[in-house]
Short mmCIF file of C-alpha atoms and ligand atoms in Angstrom, two decimals:
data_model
loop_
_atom_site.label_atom_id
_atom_site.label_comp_id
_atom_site.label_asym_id
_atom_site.label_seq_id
_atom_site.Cartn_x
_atom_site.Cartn_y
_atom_site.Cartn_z
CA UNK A 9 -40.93 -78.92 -57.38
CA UNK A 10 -41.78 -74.93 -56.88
CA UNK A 11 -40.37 -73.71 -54.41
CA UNK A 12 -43.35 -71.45 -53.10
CA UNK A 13 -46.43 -73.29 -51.87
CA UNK A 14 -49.94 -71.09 -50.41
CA UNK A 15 -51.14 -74.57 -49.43
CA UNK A 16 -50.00 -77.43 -46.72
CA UNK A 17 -48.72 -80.68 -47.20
CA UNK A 18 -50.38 -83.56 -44.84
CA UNK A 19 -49.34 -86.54 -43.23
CA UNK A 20 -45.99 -88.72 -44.46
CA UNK A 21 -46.59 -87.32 -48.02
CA UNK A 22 -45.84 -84.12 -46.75
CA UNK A 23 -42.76 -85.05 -45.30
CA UNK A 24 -41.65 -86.64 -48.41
CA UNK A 25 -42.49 -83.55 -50.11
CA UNK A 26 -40.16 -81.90 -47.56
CA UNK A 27 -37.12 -83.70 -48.24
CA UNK A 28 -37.56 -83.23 -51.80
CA UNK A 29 -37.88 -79.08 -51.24
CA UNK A 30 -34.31 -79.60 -48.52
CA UNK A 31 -32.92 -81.12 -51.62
CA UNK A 32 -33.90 -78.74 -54.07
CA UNK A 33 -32.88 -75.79 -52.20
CA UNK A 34 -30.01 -77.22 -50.40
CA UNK A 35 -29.56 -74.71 -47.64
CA UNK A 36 -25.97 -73.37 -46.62
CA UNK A 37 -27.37 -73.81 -43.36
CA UNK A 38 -30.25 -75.15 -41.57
CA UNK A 39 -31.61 -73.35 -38.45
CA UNK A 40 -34.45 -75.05 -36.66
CA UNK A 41 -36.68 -72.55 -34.62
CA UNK A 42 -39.08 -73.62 -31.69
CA UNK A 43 -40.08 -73.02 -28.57
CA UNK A 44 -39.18 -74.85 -24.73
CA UNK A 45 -42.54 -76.80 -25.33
CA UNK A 46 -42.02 -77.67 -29.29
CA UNK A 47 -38.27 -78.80 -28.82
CA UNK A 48 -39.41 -82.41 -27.97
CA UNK A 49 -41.41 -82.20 -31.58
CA UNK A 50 -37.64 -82.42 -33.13
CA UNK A 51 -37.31 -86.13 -32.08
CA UNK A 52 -40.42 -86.43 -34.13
CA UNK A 53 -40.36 -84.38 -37.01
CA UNK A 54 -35.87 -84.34 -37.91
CA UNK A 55 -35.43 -88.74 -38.09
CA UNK A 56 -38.08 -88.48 -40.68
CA UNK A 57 -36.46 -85.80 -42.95
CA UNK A 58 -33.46 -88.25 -45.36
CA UNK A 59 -32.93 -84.88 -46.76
CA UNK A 60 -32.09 -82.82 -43.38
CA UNK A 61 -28.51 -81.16 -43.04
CA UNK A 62 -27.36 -83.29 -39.86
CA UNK A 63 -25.37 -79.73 -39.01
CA UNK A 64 -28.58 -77.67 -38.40
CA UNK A 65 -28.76 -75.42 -35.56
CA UNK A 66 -31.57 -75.24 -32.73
CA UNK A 67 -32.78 -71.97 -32.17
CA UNK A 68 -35.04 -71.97 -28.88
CA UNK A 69 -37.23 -69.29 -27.76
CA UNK A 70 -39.10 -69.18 -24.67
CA UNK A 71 -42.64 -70.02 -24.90
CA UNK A 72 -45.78 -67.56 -25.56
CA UNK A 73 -46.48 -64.24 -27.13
CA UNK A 74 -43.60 -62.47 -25.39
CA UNK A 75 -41.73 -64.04 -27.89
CA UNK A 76 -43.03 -62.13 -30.63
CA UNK A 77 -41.10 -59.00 -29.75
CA UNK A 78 -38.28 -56.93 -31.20
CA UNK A 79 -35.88 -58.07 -28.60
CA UNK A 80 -36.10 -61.40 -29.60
CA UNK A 81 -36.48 -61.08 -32.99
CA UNK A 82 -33.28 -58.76 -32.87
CA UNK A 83 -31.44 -61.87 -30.91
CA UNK A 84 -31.97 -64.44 -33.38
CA UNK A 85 -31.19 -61.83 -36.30
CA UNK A 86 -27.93 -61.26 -34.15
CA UNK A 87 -27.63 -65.63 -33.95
CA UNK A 88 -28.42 -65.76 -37.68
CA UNK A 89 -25.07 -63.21 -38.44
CA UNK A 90 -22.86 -65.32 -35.86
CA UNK A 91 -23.37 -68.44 -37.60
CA UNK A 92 -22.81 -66.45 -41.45
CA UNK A 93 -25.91 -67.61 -41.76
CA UNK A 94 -26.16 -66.24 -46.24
CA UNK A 95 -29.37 -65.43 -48.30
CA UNK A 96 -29.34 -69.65 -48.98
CA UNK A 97 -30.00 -70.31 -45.28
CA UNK A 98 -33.38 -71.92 -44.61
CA UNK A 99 -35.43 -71.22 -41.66
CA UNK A 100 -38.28 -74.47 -40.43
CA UNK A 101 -40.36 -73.00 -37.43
CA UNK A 102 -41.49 -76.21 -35.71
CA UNK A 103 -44.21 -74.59 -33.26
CA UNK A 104 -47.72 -72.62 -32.49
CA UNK A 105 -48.29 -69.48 -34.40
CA UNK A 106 -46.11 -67.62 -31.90
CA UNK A 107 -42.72 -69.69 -33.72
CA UNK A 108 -43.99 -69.42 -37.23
CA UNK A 109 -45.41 -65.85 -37.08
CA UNK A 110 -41.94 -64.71 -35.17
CA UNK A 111 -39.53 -67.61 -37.57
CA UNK A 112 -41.49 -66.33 -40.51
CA UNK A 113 -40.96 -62.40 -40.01
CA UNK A 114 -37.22 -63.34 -39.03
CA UNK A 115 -36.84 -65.07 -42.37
CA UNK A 116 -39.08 -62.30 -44.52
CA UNK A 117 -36.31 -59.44 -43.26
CA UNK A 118 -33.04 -61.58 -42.54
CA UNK A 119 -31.15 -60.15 -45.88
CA UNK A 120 -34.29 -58.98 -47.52
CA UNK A 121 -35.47 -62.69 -47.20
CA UNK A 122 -34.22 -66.18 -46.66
CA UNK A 123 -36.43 -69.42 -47.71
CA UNK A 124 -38.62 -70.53 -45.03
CA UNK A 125 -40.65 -73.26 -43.86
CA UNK A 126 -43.90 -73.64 -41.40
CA UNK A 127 -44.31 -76.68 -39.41
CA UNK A 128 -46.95 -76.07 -37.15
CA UNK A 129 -47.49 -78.08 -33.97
CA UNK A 130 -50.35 -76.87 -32.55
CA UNK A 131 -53.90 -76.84 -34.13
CA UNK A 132 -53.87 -72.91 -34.20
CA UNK A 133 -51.10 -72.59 -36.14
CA UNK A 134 -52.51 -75.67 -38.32
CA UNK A 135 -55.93 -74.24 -39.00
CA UNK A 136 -54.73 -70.72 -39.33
CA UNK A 137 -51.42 -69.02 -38.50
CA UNK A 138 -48.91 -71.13 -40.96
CA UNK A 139 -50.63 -71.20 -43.85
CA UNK A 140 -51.55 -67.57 -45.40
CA UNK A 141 -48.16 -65.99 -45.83
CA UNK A 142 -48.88 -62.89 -42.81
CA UNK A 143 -46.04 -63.06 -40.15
CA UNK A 144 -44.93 -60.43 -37.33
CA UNK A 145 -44.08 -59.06 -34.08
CA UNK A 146 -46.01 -57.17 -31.69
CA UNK A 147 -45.59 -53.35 -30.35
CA UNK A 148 -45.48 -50.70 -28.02
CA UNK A 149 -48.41 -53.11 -26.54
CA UNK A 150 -49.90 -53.72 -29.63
CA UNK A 151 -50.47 -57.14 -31.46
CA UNK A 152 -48.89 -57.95 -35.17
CA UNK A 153 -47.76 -54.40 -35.81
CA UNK A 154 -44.61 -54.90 -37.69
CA UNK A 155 -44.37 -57.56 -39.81
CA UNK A 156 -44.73 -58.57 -43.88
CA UNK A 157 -46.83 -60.63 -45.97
CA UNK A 158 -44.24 -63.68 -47.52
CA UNK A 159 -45.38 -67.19 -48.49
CA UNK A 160 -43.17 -69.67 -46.98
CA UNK A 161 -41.89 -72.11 -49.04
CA UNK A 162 -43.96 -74.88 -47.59
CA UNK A 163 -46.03 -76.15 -44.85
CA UNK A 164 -46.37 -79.28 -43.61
CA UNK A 165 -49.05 -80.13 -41.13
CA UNK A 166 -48.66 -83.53 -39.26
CA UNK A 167 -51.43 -84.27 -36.50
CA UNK A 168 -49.68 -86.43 -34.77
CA UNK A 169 -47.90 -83.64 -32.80
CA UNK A 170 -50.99 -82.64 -31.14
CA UNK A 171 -50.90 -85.23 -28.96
CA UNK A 172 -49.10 -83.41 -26.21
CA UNK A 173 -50.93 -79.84 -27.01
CA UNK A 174 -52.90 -78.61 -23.49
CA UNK A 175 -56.54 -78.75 -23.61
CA UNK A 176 -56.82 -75.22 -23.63
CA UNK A 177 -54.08 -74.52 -26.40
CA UNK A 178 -56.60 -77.16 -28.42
CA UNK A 179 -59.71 -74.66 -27.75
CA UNK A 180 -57.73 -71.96 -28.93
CA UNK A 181 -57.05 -73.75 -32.35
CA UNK A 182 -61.02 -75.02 -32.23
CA UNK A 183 -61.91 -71.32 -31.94
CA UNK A 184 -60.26 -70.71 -35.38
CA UNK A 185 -61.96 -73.78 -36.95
CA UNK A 186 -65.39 -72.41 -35.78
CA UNK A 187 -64.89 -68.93 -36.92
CA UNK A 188 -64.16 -70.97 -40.84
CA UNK A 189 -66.99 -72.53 -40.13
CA UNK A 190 -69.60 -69.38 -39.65
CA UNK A 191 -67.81 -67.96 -42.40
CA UNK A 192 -67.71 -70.97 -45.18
CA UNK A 193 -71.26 -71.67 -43.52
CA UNK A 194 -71.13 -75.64 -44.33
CA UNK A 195 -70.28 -77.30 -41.31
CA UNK A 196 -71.35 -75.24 -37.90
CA UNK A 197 -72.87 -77.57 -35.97
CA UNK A 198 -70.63 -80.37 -36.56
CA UNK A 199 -68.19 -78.08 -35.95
CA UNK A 200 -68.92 -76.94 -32.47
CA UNK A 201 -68.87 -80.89 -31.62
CA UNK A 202 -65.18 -81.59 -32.47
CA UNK A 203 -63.40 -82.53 -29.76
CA UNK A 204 -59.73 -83.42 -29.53
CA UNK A 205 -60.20 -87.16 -28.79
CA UNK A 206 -62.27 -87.92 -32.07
CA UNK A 207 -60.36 -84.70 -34.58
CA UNK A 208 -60.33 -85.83 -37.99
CA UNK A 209 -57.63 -84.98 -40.27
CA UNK A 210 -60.23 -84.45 -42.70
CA UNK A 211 -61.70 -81.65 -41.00
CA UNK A 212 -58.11 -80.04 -39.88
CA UNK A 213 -57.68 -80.31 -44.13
CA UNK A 214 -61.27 -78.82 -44.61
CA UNK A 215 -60.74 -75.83 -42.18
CA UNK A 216 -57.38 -74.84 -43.51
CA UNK A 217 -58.48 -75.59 -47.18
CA UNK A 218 -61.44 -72.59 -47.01
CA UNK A 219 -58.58 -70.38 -45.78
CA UNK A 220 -56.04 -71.28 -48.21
CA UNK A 221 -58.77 -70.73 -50.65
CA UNK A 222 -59.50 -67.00 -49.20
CA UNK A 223 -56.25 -66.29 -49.00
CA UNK A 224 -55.70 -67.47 -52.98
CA UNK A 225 -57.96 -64.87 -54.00
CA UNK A 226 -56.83 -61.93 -52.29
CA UNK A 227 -53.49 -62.72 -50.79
CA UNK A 228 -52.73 -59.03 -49.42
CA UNK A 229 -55.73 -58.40 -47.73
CA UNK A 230 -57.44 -55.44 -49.96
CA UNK A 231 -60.72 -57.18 -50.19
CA UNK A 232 -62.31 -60.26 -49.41
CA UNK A 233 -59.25 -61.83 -46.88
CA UNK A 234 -60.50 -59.65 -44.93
CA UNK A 235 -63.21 -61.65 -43.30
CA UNK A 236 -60.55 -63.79 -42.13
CA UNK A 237 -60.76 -61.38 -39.12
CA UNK A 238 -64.46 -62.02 -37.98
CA UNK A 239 -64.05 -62.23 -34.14
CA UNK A 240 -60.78 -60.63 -34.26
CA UNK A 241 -61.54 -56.87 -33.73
CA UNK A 242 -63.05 -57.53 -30.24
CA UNK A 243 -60.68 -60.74 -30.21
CA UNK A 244 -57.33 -58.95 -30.06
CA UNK A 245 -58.46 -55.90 -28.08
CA UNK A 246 -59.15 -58.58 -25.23
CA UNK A 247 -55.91 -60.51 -25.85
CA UNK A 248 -53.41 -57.99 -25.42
CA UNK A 249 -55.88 -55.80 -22.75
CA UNK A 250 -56.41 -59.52 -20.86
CA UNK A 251 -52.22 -59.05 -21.22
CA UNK A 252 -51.85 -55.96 -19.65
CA UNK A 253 -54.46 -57.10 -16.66
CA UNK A 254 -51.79 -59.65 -15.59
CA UNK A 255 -54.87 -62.16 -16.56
CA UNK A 256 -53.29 -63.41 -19.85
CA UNK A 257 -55.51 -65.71 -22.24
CA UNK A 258 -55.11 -67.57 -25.49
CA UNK A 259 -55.55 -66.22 -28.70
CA UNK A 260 -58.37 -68.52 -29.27
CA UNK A 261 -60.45 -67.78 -25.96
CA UNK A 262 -59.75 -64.32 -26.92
CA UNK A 263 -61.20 -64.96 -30.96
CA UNK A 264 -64.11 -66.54 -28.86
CA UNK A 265 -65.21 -63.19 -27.13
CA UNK A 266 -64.85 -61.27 -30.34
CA UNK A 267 -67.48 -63.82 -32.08
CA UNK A 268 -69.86 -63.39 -29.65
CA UNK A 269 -69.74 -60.13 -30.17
CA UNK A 270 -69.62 -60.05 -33.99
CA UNK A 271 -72.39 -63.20 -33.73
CA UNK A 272 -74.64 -60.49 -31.94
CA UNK A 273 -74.15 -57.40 -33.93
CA UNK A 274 -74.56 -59.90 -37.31
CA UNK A 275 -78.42 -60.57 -35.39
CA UNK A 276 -77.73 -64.18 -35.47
CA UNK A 277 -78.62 -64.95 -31.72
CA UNK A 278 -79.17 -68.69 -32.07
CA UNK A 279 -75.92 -69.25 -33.28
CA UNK A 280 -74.47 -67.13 -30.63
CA UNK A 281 -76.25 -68.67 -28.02
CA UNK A 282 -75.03 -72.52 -29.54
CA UNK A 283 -71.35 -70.81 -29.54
CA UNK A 284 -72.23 -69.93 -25.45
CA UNK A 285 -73.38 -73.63 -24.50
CA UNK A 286 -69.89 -74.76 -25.74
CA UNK A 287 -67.77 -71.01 -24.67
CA UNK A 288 -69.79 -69.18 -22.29
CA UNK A 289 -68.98 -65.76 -22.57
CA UNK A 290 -66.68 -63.97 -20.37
CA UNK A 291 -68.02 -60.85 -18.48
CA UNK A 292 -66.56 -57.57 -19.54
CA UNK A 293 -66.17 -55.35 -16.00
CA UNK A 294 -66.91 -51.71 -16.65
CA UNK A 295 -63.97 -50.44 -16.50
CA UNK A 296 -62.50 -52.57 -19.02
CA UNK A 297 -64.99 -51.06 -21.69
CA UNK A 298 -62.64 -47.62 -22.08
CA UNK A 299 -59.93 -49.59 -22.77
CA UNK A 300 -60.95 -51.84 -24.77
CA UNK A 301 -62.75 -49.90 -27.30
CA UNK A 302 -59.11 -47.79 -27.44
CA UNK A 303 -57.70 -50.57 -28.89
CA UNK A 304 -60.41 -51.66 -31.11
CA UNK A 305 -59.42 -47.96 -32.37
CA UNK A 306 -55.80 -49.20 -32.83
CA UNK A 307 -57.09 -52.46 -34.83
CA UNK A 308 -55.01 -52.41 -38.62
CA UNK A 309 -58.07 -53.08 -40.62
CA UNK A 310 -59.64 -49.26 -39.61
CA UNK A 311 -59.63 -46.40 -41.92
CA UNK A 312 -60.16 -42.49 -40.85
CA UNK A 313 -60.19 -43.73 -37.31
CA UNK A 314 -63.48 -45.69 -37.57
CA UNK A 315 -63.78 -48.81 -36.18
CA UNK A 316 -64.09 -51.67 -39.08
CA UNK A 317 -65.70 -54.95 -38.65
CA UNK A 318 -66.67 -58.66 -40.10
CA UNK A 319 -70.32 -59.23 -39.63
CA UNK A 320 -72.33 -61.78 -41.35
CA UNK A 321 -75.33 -61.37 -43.43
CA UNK A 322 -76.03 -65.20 -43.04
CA UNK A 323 -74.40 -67.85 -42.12
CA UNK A 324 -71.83 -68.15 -44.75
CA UNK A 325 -72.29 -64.85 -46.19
CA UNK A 326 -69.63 -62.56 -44.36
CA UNK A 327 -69.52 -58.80 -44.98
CA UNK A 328 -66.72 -56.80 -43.79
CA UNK A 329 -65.45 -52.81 -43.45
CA UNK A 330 -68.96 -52.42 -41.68
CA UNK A 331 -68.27 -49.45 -39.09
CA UNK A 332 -69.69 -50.16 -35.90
CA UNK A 333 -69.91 -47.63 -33.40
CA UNK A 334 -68.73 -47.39 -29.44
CA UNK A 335 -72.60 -47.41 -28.60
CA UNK A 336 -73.31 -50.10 -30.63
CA UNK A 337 -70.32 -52.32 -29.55
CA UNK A 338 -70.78 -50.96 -25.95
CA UNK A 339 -74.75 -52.22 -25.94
CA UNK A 340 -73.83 -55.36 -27.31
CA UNK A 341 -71.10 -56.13 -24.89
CA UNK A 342 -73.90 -55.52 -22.02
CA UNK A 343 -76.39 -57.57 -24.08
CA UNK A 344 -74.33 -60.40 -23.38
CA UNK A 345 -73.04 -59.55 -19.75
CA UNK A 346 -77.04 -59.64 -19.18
CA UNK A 347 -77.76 -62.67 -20.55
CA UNK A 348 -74.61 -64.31 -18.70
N1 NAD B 408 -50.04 -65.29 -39.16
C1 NAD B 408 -51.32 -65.57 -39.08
O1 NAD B 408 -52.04 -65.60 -40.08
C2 NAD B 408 -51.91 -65.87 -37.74
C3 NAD B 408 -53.22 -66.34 -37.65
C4 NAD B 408 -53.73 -66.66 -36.39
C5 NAD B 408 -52.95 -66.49 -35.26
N2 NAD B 408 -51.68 -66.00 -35.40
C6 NAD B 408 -50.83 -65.84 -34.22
O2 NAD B 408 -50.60 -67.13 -33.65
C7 NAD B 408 -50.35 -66.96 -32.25
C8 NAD B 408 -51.18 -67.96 -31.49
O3 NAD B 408 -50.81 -69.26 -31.92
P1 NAD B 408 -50.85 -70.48 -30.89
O4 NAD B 408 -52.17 -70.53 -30.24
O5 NAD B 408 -50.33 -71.65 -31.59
O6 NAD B 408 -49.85 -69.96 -29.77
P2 NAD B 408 -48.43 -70.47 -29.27
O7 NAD B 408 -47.48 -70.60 -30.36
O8 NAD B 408 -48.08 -69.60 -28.12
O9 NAD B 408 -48.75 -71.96 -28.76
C9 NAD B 408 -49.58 -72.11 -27.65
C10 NAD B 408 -48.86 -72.90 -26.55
O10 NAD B 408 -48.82 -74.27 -26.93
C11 NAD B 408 -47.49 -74.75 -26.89
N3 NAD B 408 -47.39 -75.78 -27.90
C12 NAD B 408 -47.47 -75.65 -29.24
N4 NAD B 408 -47.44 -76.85 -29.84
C13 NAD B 408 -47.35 -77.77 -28.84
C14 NAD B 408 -47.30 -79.18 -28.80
N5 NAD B 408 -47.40 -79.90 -29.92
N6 NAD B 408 -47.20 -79.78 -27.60
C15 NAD B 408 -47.16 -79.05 -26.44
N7 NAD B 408 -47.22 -77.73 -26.41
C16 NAD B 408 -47.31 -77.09 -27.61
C17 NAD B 408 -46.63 -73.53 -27.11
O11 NAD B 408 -45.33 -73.70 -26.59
C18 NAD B 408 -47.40 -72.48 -26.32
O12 NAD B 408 -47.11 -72.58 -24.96
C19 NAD B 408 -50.68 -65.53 -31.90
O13 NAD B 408 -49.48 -64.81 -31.77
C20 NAD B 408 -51.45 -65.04 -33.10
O14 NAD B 408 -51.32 -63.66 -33.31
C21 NAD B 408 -51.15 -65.71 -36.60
#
């Protein structure tokens, strides 16, 4: 078996494929990293692992994107050194994207890079953050600015742990799946009907297939990845502003805002206003529009201090570097508080 896997693994054949990777590699030391709400996942995921080291280590973080901060990550660096944790040490993140974005970047740096392994438990992290290879940390306020692009050695993706995710941590996942699905343009409408009760694991395997495939092509984001960010430019200036406010939201209901938006500068009002039946949009105050568009100045994907975003021609045909403007963000921001 390699040793280095872009895609994820499903269902029992995954864990089989697991075992056979703990085998392979057979870590010095197992560490297990998740969260207070992913530790009960354990009971699930470590009886069905033959393979597992029954001396691993549970690392537990607190839950939510505090977690993704230097402190932390400089605690469990600190954890990793105390147990002589050695360059053959293997890393599984059993959580959302918070514990595979922070257990990945941990992994990526800990002695220029220790084998790692993504085992996502909620649909975000399923559809999105744990398969692509981008980990990291946020800063001075900012989301995902330090961090490194590293495949981890495998993902496995078992549905079955989504039976205790909140409703709302399941709408945050959904809003990834729908942004795939305006940007592979094959499945929209069917895809603003999923609902947790009736999720296929076909379509968790479709969503995460058209980014795997993205992500194939251009794995360091020079060119086409890129459109992997539709919604996110708007998206993550309201997460970590809606942070700051003391009004904290998901990732997802943040990715929801920033595709209205990018919905309404692309011209494509009927799908925006299908996208509001299901996620009305959220009024932006006044004077959140200053500080918002700061950060959308801040946003990674910006050259020469213009603002850069993912629009779509058509359905299905995304474009991306388009520079948009403060007036033309700012009148389509009141375009929608109007028609709220
Ligand atoms: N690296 C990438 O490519 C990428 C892509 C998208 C998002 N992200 C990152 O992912 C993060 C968001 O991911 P998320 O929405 O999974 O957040 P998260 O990890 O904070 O999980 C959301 C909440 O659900 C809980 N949870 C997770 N699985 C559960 C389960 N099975 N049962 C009960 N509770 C469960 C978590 O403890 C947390 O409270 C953000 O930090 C974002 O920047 C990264």
């Amino acid at each position: 078996m390699k040793t280095s896997h872009s895609y994820p693994f499903f269902g029992p054949d995954g864990y089989d494929g697991l075992d056979a990777l703990l085998q392979e590699l057979a870590p010095s030391k197992t560490f297990l990293l998740v969260d207070s709400n992913t530790t009960h996942c354990l009971s699930v995921f470590v009886p069905k692992l033959g393979q597992l080291d029954a001396a691993f280590e549970v690392l537990e973080v607190p839950p939510g994107e505090e977690s993704k901060s230097l402190e932390v990550a400089a605690n469990l660096w600190s954890v990793l050194l105390e147990y002589g944790a050695d360059r053959n040490s293997l890393i599984i993140n059993v959580g959302g994207g918070v514990v595979c974005d922070l257990g990945a970047f941990i992994a990526a740096t800990f002695k220029r890079g220790i084998p790692f392994v993504n085992v996502p438990t909620s649909l975000l992290a399923m559809v999105d953050a744990s398969v692509g290879g981008k980990n990291g940390i946020n800063f001075a306020g900012l989301k995902n600015q330090l961090g490194t692009f590293t495949q981890p050695n495998y993902v496995l993706i078992d549905p079955d742990f989504l039976t205790s995710l909140p409703q709302q941590e399941w709408e945050s996942g959904h809003a990834e799946m729908l942004k795939h699905a305006l940007l592979s343009g094959t499945n929209w409408a069917e895809a603003l009907q999923l609902e947790p009760a009736t999720l296929a694991l076909y379509e968790i395997q479709q969503s995460v297939a058209f980014k795997a495939a993205i992500v194939r092509e251009d794995f360091k984001e020079t060119g086409k990845r890129k459109v992997l960010n539709l919604g996110h430019t708007t998206g993550h200036a309201w997460e970590s502003y809606a942070a700051v406010s003391g009004n904290p939201c998901t990732h997802g209901a943040a990715v929801i805002q920033g595709l209205h938006v990018a919905l309404l500068l692309s011209g494509l009002q009927d799908e925006q206003y299908a996208l509001a039946k299901r996620y009305p949009w959220i009024k932006v105050e006044d004077d959140a529009l200053t500080p918002l568009w700061e950060r959308q100045l801040q946003d990674k994907k910006n050259t020469r201090g213009e603002v850069r975003y993912v629009l779509l021609e058509e359905l299905g045909k995304p474009i991306w570097d388009v520079q948009i403007t403060r007036e033309q963000w700012t009148q389509a921001v009141s375009a929608l508080n109007s028609a709220s």
